[in-house]
Tab-separated table of C-alpha atoms and ligand atoms in Angstrom:
chain	number	residue	atom	x	y	z
A	1	MET	CA	0.000	0.000	0.000
A	2	VAL	CA	1.423	3.393	-0.966
A	3	ASP	CA	0.805	6.565	1.060
A	4	ILE	CA	-0.634	9.404	-1.034
A	5	SER	CA	-1.339	11.783	1.860
A	6	THR	CA	0.389	15.128	2.351
A	7	SER	CA	-0.075	18.325	4.351
A	8	LEU	CA	0.049	22.114	3.991
A	9	SER	CA	0.974	24.149	7.073
A	10	GLY	CA	-0.548	21.554	9.400
A	11	VAL	CA	-3.671	21.015	7.271
A	12	LYS	CA	-3.816	17.293	6.451
A	13	LEU	CA	-4.737	16.286	2.896
A	14	ASP	CA	-5.737	12.721	1.951
A	15	ASN	CA	-3.898	13.304	-1.329
A	16	PRO	CA	-2.085	16.241	-3.000
A	17	VAL	CA	-4.668	16.881	-5.757
A	18	ILE	CA	-6.529	20.205	-5.514
A	19	PRO	CA	-8.695	21.740	-8.244
A	20	ALA	CA	-7.320	25.224	-8.920
A	21	SER	CA	-9.369	28.316	-8.244
A	22	GLY	CA	-11.455	29.433	-11.207
A	23	THR	CA	-11.591	25.998	-12.822
A	24	PHE	CA	-13.938	24.244	-10.389
A	25	GLY	CA	-16.569	26.828	-9.412
A	26	PHE	CA	-17.439	26.583	-5.723
A	27	GLY	CA	-16.929	22.819	-5.873
A	28	TYR	CA	-20.489	21.627	-5.306
A	29	GLU	CA	-21.221	21.918	-9.054
A	30	PHE	CA	-18.889	18.943	-9.660
A	31	ASN	CA	-20.525	16.727	-7.047
A	32	ASP	CA	-23.147	15.817	-9.655
A	33	ILE	CA	-20.496	13.974	-11.676
A	34	TYR	CA	-18.313	12.439	-8.922
A	35	ASP	CA	-17.920	12.427	-5.139
A	36	ILE	CA	-15.812	15.536	-4.489
A	37	ASN	CA	-14.795	14.146	-1.081
A	38	ILE	CA	-12.079	12.170	-2.882
A	39	LEU	CA	-10.166	15.461	-3.468
A	40	GLY	CA	-7.207	16.541	-1.355
A	41	ALA	CA	-8.771	20.002	-0.993
A	42	ILE	CA	-10.633	22.523	-3.173
A	43	SER	CA	-9.489	26.057	-4.002
A	44	ILE	CA	-12.800	27.816	-4.592
A	45	LYS	CA	-13.587	30.567	-7.115
A	46	GLY	CA	-11.558	33.749	-6.593
A	47	THR	CA	-13.448	36.234	-4.478
A	48	THR	CA	-13.375	40.023	-4.273
A	49	LYS	CA	-14.945	42.504	-1.868
A	50	GLU	CA	-17.748	43.486	-4.275
A	51	PRO	CA	-19.649	41.190	-6.662
A	52	ARG	CA	-18.156	41.270	-10.172
A	53	PHE	CA	-19.764	40.533	-13.522
A	54	GLY	CA	-16.351	39.974	-15.109
A	55	ASN	CA	-14.933	41.012	-18.471
A	56	PRO	CA	-16.816	41.389	-21.766
A	57	THR	CA	-17.081	38.278	-23.967
A	58	PRO	CA	-15.452	36.456	-25.720
A	59	ARG	CA	-13.378	35.530	-22.682
A	60	ILE	CA	-11.816	32.259	-23.868
A	61	ALA	CA	-9.504	31.447	-26.788
A	62	GLU	CA	-8.392	27.916	-27.607
A	63	CYS	CA	-4.690	27.234	-28.176
A	64	THR	CA	-2.462	24.255	-28.864
A	65	ALA	CA	-2.172	22.380	-25.555
A	66	GLY	CA	-3.965	25.071	-23.583
A	67	LEU	CA	-6.324	28.013	-23.559
A	68	ILE	CA	-6.347	31.726	-22.874
A	69	ASN	CA	-8.900	33.134	-20.433
A	70	SER	CA	-9.897	36.643	-19.503
A	71	ILE	CA	-12.746	36.075	-17.062
A	72	GLY	CA	-12.062	39.183	-15.011
A	73	LEU	CA	-12.689	37.744	-11.548
A	74	GLN	CA	-16.413	37.153	-12.003
A	75	ASN	CA	-17.778	36.268	-8.545
A	76	PRO	CA	-20.690	37.079	-6.208
A	77	GLY	CA	-18.564	39.036	-3.674
A	78	ILE	CA	-17.146	38.061	-0.297
A	79	ASP	CA	-20.368	38.414	1.728
A	80	LYS	CA	-22.345	36.069	-0.513
A	81	VAL	CA	-19.456	33.601	-0.732
A	82	ILE	CA	-19.452	33.461	3.084
A	83	SER	CA	-23.228	33.369	3.581
A	84	GLU	CA	-24.190	31.095	0.647
A	85	GLU	CA	-21.411	29.422	-1.345
A	86	ILE	CA	-19.204	28.011	1.421
A	87	PRO	CA	-22.182	26.752	3.516
A	88	LYS	CA	-23.613	25.109	0.367
A	89	LEU	CA	-20.277	23.394	-0.321
A	90	ARG	CA	-20.042	22.261	3.328
A	91	THR	CA	-23.368	20.441	3.180
A	92	ILE	CA	-21.780	17.878	0.829
A	93	TYR	CA	-18.014	18.237	1.309
A	94	ARG	CA	-15.965	17.343	4.423
A	95	LYS	CA	-12.382	17.978	3.229
A	96	PRO	CA	-10.230	21.174	3.416
A	97	ILE	CA	-11.434	24.356	1.727
A	98	ILE	CA	-8.994	26.915	0.324
A	99	SER	CA	-10.484	30.370	-0.150
A	100	ASN	CA	-8.905	32.392	-2.986
A	101	ILE	CA	-8.991	36.171	-2.413
A	102	SER	CA	-8.321	38.956	-4.924
A	103	GLY	CA	-8.301	42.712	-4.460
A	104	PHE	CA	-7.818	46.099	-6.047
A	105	SER	CA	-6.096	47.698	-3.059
A	106	ILE	CA	-4.337	46.513	0.084
A	107	ASP	CA	-7.392	47.580	2.099
A	108	GLU	CA	-9.599	45.285	0.017
A	109	TYR	CA	-7.277	42.308	0.484
A	110	VAL	CA	-7.234	43.019	4.216
A	111	GLU	CA	-11.019	43.372	4.505
A	112	CYS	CA	-11.718	40.158	2.569
A	113	CYS	CA	-9.020	38.147	4.365
A	114	GLU	CA	-10.261	39.317	7.757
A	115	LYS	CA	-13.813	38.266	6.882
A	116	ILE	CA	-12.833	34.887	5.441
A	117	ASN	CA	-10.502	34.209	8.376
A	118	ALA	CA	-13.580	34.241	10.630
A	119	VAL	CA	-15.211	31.415	8.631
A	120	LYS	CA	-14.525	28.179	10.503
A	121	ASP	CA	-15.055	26.067	7.371
A	122	VAL	CA	-12.104	27.703	5.585
A	123	ASP	CA	-8.754	25.982	6.206
A	124	ILE	CA	-6.311	27.991	4.075
A	125	ILE	CA	-6.468	31.472	2.520
A	126	GLU	CA	-4.870	31.815	-0.918
A	127	VAL	CA	-4.119	35.464	-1.667
A	128	ASN	CA	-4.164	35.996	-5.424
A	129	VAL	CA	-1.735	38.757	-6.375
A	130	SER	CA	-1.521	37.401	-9.901
A	131	CYS	CA	-4.735	37.821	-11.934
A	132	PRO	CA	-3.620	39.162	-15.358
A	133	ASN	CA	-7.157	40.097	-16.430
A	134	VAL	CA	-7.967	43.231	-14.443
A	135	HIS	CA	-6.602	46.672	-15.206
A	136	LYS	CA	-6.024	47.631	-11.583
A	137	GLY	CA	-4.953	45.394	-8.707
A	138	GLY	CA	-4.528	41.667	-9.409
A	139	MET	CA	-1.222	40.955	-11.120
A	140	SER	CA	0.047	44.507	-10.614
A	141	PHE	CA	0.451	43.582	-6.905
A	142	GLY	CA	2.408	40.464	-7.748
A	143	THR	CA	5.095	41.845	-10.031
A	144	LEU	CA	7.037	43.929	-7.504
A	145	PRO	CA	8.621	42.367	-4.402
A	146	GLU	CA	7.801	45.410	-2.251
A	147	ASN	CA	4.091	45.190	-3.149
A	148	VAL	CA	3.977	41.459	-2.463
A	149	GLU	CA	5.637	41.951	0.906
A	150	ALA	CA	3.256	44.792	1.789
A	151	VAL	CA	0.112	42.772	0.931
A	152	THR	CA	1.431	39.738	2.789
A	153	LYS	CA	2.271	41.724	5.930
A	154	ALA	CA	-1.088	43.482	5.879
A	155	VAL	CA	-3.193	40.311	5.576
A	156	LYS	CA	-1.062	38.446	8.119
A	157	LYS	CA	-1.918	41.129	10.694
A	158	VAL	CA	-5.649	40.310	10.476
A	159	THR	CA	-5.571	36.534	10.040
A	160	THR	CA	-4.728	33.362	11.958
A	161	LYS	CA	-5.231	30.782	9.191
A	162	PRO	CA	-2.362	29.774	6.858
A	163	ILE	CA	-1.795	32.407	4.158
A	164	TYR	CA	-0.571	31.186	0.754
A	165	ILE	CA	0.353	33.890	-1.763
A	166	LYS	CA	-0.497	32.974	-5.378
A	167	LEU	CA	2.198	34.260	-7.734
A	168	THR	CA	2.278	35.264	-11.376
A	169	PRO	CA	4.912	33.864	-13.752
A	170	ASN	CA	4.857	37.182	-15.640
A	171	VAL	CA	7.976	38.472	-13.859
A	172	THR	CA	11.683	38.467	-14.589
A	173	ASP	CA	12.712	37.020	-11.226
A	174	ILE	CA	10.241	34.716	-9.457
A	175	VAL	CA	12.757	34.079	-6.680
A	176	SER	CA	12.785	37.700	-5.503
A	177	ILE	CA	8.961	37.647	-5.387
A	178	ALA	CA	8.943	34.391	-3.415
A	179	LYS	CA	11.477	35.825	-0.969
A	180	ALA	CA	9.220	38.847	-0.491
A	181	CYS	CA	6.381	36.474	0.497
A	182	GLU	CA	8.653	34.856	3.085
A	183	GLN	CA	9.808	38.249	4.328
A	184	GLY	CA	6.181	39.359	4.689
A	185	GLY	CA	5.371	36.341	6.871
A	186	ALA	CA	3.498	34.131	4.352
A	187	ASP	CA	2.866	30.531	5.385
A	188	GLY	CA	3.186	29.197	1.844
A	189	ILE	CA	3.256	29.969	-1.854
A	190	SER	CA	0.977	28.901	-4.726
A	191	LEU	CA	2.597	29.059	-8.144
A	192	ILE	CA	2.087	29.664	-10.985
A	193	ASN	CA	-0.987	31.582	-12.149
A	194	THR	CA	-1.465	31.988	-15.912
A	195	SER	CA	1.127	33.329	-18.334
A	196	GLN	CA	-0.028	36.221	-20.518
A	197	GLY	CA	-1.024	35.273	-24.064
A	198	LEU	CA	-2.849	36.448	-27.202
A	199	ARG	CA	-4.754	34.876	-30.127
A	200	ILE	CA	-5.825	36.696	-33.293
A	201	ASP	CA	-8.844	35.624	-35.354
A	202	LEU	CA	-7.768	35.333	-38.991
A	203	LYS	CA	-11.286	36.123	-40.242
A	204	THR	CA	-11.772	39.343	-38.284
A	205	LYS	CA	-8.029	40.085	-38.032
A	206	ARG	CA	-8.634	41.170	-34.432
A	207	PRO	CA	-7.789	39.568	-31.056
A	208	VAL	CA	-10.148	36.682	-30.239
A	209	ILE	CA	-10.662	37.840	-26.664
A	210	ALA	CA	-12.606	41.056	-26.071
A	211	ASN	CA	-10.010	42.168	-23.528
A	212	LYS	CA	-7.330	41.265	-26.135
A	213	ILE	CA	-4.649	39.791	-23.850
A	214	GLY	CA	-5.495	37.050	-21.354
A	215	GLY	CA	-3.939	34.367	-19.171
A	216	PHE	CA	-2.569	31.271	-20.916
A	217	SER	CA	-2.806	27.958	-19.074
A	218	GLY	CA	-2.938	24.247	-19.850
A	219	ARG	CA	-0.494	21.446	-20.579
A	220	ALA	CA	1.845	23.710	-22.573
A	221	ILE	CA	2.876	25.665	-19.459
A	222	PHE	CA	3.800	22.637	-17.321
A	223	PRO	CA	7.607	22.923	-17.851
A	224	ILE	CA	7.486	26.649	-17.026
A	225	ALA	CA	5.541	25.998	-13.823
A	226	LEU	CA	7.822	23.125	-12.873
A	227	LYS	CA	10.912	25.287	-13.355
A	228	MET	CA	9.485	28.016	-11.121
A	229	VAL	CA	8.476	25.557	-8.391
A	230	TYR	CA	12.012	24.129	-8.548
A	231	GLN	CA	13.616	27.587	-8.288
A	232	VAL	CA	11.355	28.769	-5.465
A	233	TYR	CA	11.869	25.559	-3.450
A	234	GLU	CA	15.624	26.248	-3.489
A	235	ALA	CA	15.184	29.868	-2.401
A	236	VAL	CA	12.618	29.821	0.437
A	237	LYS	CA	11.603	27.513	3.272
A	238	LEU	CA	7.851	27.815	2.650
A	239	PRO	CA	5.593	24.965	1.490
A	240	ILE	CA	4.532	25.253	-2.148
A	241	MET	CA	1.323	24.419	-3.989
A	242	GLY	CA	2.524	23.642	-7.531
A	243	ILE	CA	0.160	24.796	-10.283
A	244	GLY	CA	0.381	24.959	-14.077
A	245	GLY	CA	-0.434	22.484	-16.809
A	246	VAL	CA	-0.818	19.454	-14.546
A	247	SER	CA	-2.823	16.798	-16.397
A	248	CYS	CA	-1.844	13.367	-15.047
A	249	ALA	CA	-0.459	11.505	-12.029
A	250	GLU	CA	3.056	11.633	-13.496
A	251	ASP	CA	2.866	15.458	-13.528
A	252	VAL	CA	1.854	15.477	-9.848
A	253	ILE	CA	4.886	13.383	-8.977
A	254	GLU	CA	7.192	15.625	-11.040
A	255	MET	CA	5.824	18.710	-9.281
A	256	MET	CA	6.452	17.114	-5.883
A	257	LEU	CA	9.977	16.076	-6.853
A	258	ALA	CA	10.565	19.730	-7.802
A	259	GLY	CA	9.407	20.831	-4.349
A	260	ALA	CA	5.600	21.073	-4.219
A	261	SER	CA	3.860	19.794	-1.083
A	262	ALA	CA	0.547	19.687	-2.966
A	263	VAL	CA	-0.510	20.223	-6.566
A	264	GLN	CA	-3.381	22.155	-8.121
A	265	VAL	CA	-5.040	21.068	-11.346
A	266	GLY	CA	-6.427	23.964	-13.400
A	267	ALA	CA	-7.169	24.075	-17.140
A	268	GLU	CA	-7.303	20.280	-17.349
A	269	ASN	CA	-10.632	20.399	-15.448
A	270	LEU	CA	-12.050	22.322	-18.407
A	271	VAL	CA	-10.788	19.724	-20.890
A	272	ASN	CA	-11.787	16.716	-18.772
A	273	PRO	CA	-14.130	17.391	-15.829
A	274	PHE	CA	-13.012	14.055	-14.343
A	275	ALA	CA	-9.318	15.072	-14.436
A	276	CYS	CA	-8.802	15.313	-10.660
A	277	ARG	CA	-10.642	12.047	-10.016
A	278	ASP	CA	-8.618	10.262	-12.694
A	279	ILE	CA	-5.305	11.623	-11.384
A	280	ILE	CA	-6.112	10.535	-7.810
A	281	ASN	CA	-7.142	7.063	-8.999
A	282	ASN	CA	-3.943	6.686	-11.051
A	283	LEU	CA	-1.507	7.963	-8.413
A	284	PRO	CA	-0.977	4.626	-6.546
A	285	GLN	CA	-0.116	2.632	-9.678
A	286	VAL	CA	2.241	5.335	-10.996
A	287	MET	CA	3.921	5.481	-7.564
A	288	GLU	CA	4.364	1.717	-7.604
A	289	LYS	CA	5.840	1.886	-11.110
A	290	TYR	CA	8.502	4.354	-9.889
A	291	LYS	CA	8.985	2.592	-6.511
A	292	ILE	CA	7.623	5.495	-4.461
A	293	LYS	CA	6.148	4.391	-1.119
A	294	SER	CA	5.113	7.766	0.262
A	295	LEU	CA	4.507	11.061	-1.580
A	296	LYS	CA	5.634	13.075	1.466
A	297	ASP	CA	9.091	11.489	1.131
A	298	ILE	CA	9.655	12.733	-2.426
A	299	ILE	CA	8.962	16.454	-1.865
A	300	GLY	CA	12.005	18.280	-3.252
A	301	GLU	CA	13.888	15.051	-3.969
A	302	ALA	CA	15.032	16.384	-7.361
A	303	HIS	CA	17.295	18.825	-5.462
A	304	LYS	CA	19.347	16.147	-3.682
B	1	SIN	C1	-9.855	35.673	-14.033
B	1	SIN	O1	-10.874	35.673	-13.329
B	1	SIN	O2	-9.701	36.486	-14.948
B	1	SIN	C2	-8.781	34.646	-13.799
B	1	SIN	C3	-8.290	34.686	-12.407
B	1	SIN	C4	-6.813	34.666	-12.295
B	1	SIN	O3	-6.092	34.423	-13.259
B	1	SIN	O4	-6.310	34.920	-11.195
């Protein structure tokens, strides 16, 4: 029997597989197609202080081995997420919940994190300083170390739950950003969010997406994500949730060898809604194939 369990800042996970925020709704939507209690955890839809309709359509462009999105943080707002969405998820789901928070100012991050910190059903807060699809806030917080440190310090002051900062790959030096998270007192790091991308429609000769540029994700970005997880693991002592192009059990193992303590699955949920279930089911046999007894033992092994 192999051991597929892991943990994040003291939060125990039955397995490392977590649907990434924005690709799995508030979780309960997927319970109609499989029992979501098999998941390691769920990172629910990114939430802002106010409800948001999101960006104009089209918001999605297909690409080779991936897709570009520009959703624009569509969500019902923090109060409704707390009063309706999380309680609805809890009626059917017993495993850890990760709440993903976005903002347009430090005050907004602080207000939302303080509110979500008071929700007993939330286990981890993922602070998204990396959304590429809003003109203010979002990724603009995640591209400068001093901004990342300031947001981290501010939310840490009003929270007691583990704080994971979700980073953008759209920077020249991911290590300096990760160090700023550590300096600010973060409990962990989620990386990577989407990489900026563009498609042009040959018929209209205009960008496919109404907002023109969006965030590129999917299998094509896996080596980029893996490289950044590897670099960040070497530079900081914080646990990492590895994200980016993960589509199979082998990818999960690679991410953990690079240094991830758990792994989020994003765009693959949109290609195959059973992706997380299939990965979890396949993990034991892939571990046996590569003579891995316990996933916890292989975290960062590629660095030895
Ligand atoms: C979006 O809502 O536009 C995507 C969220 C993100 O990339 O952080």
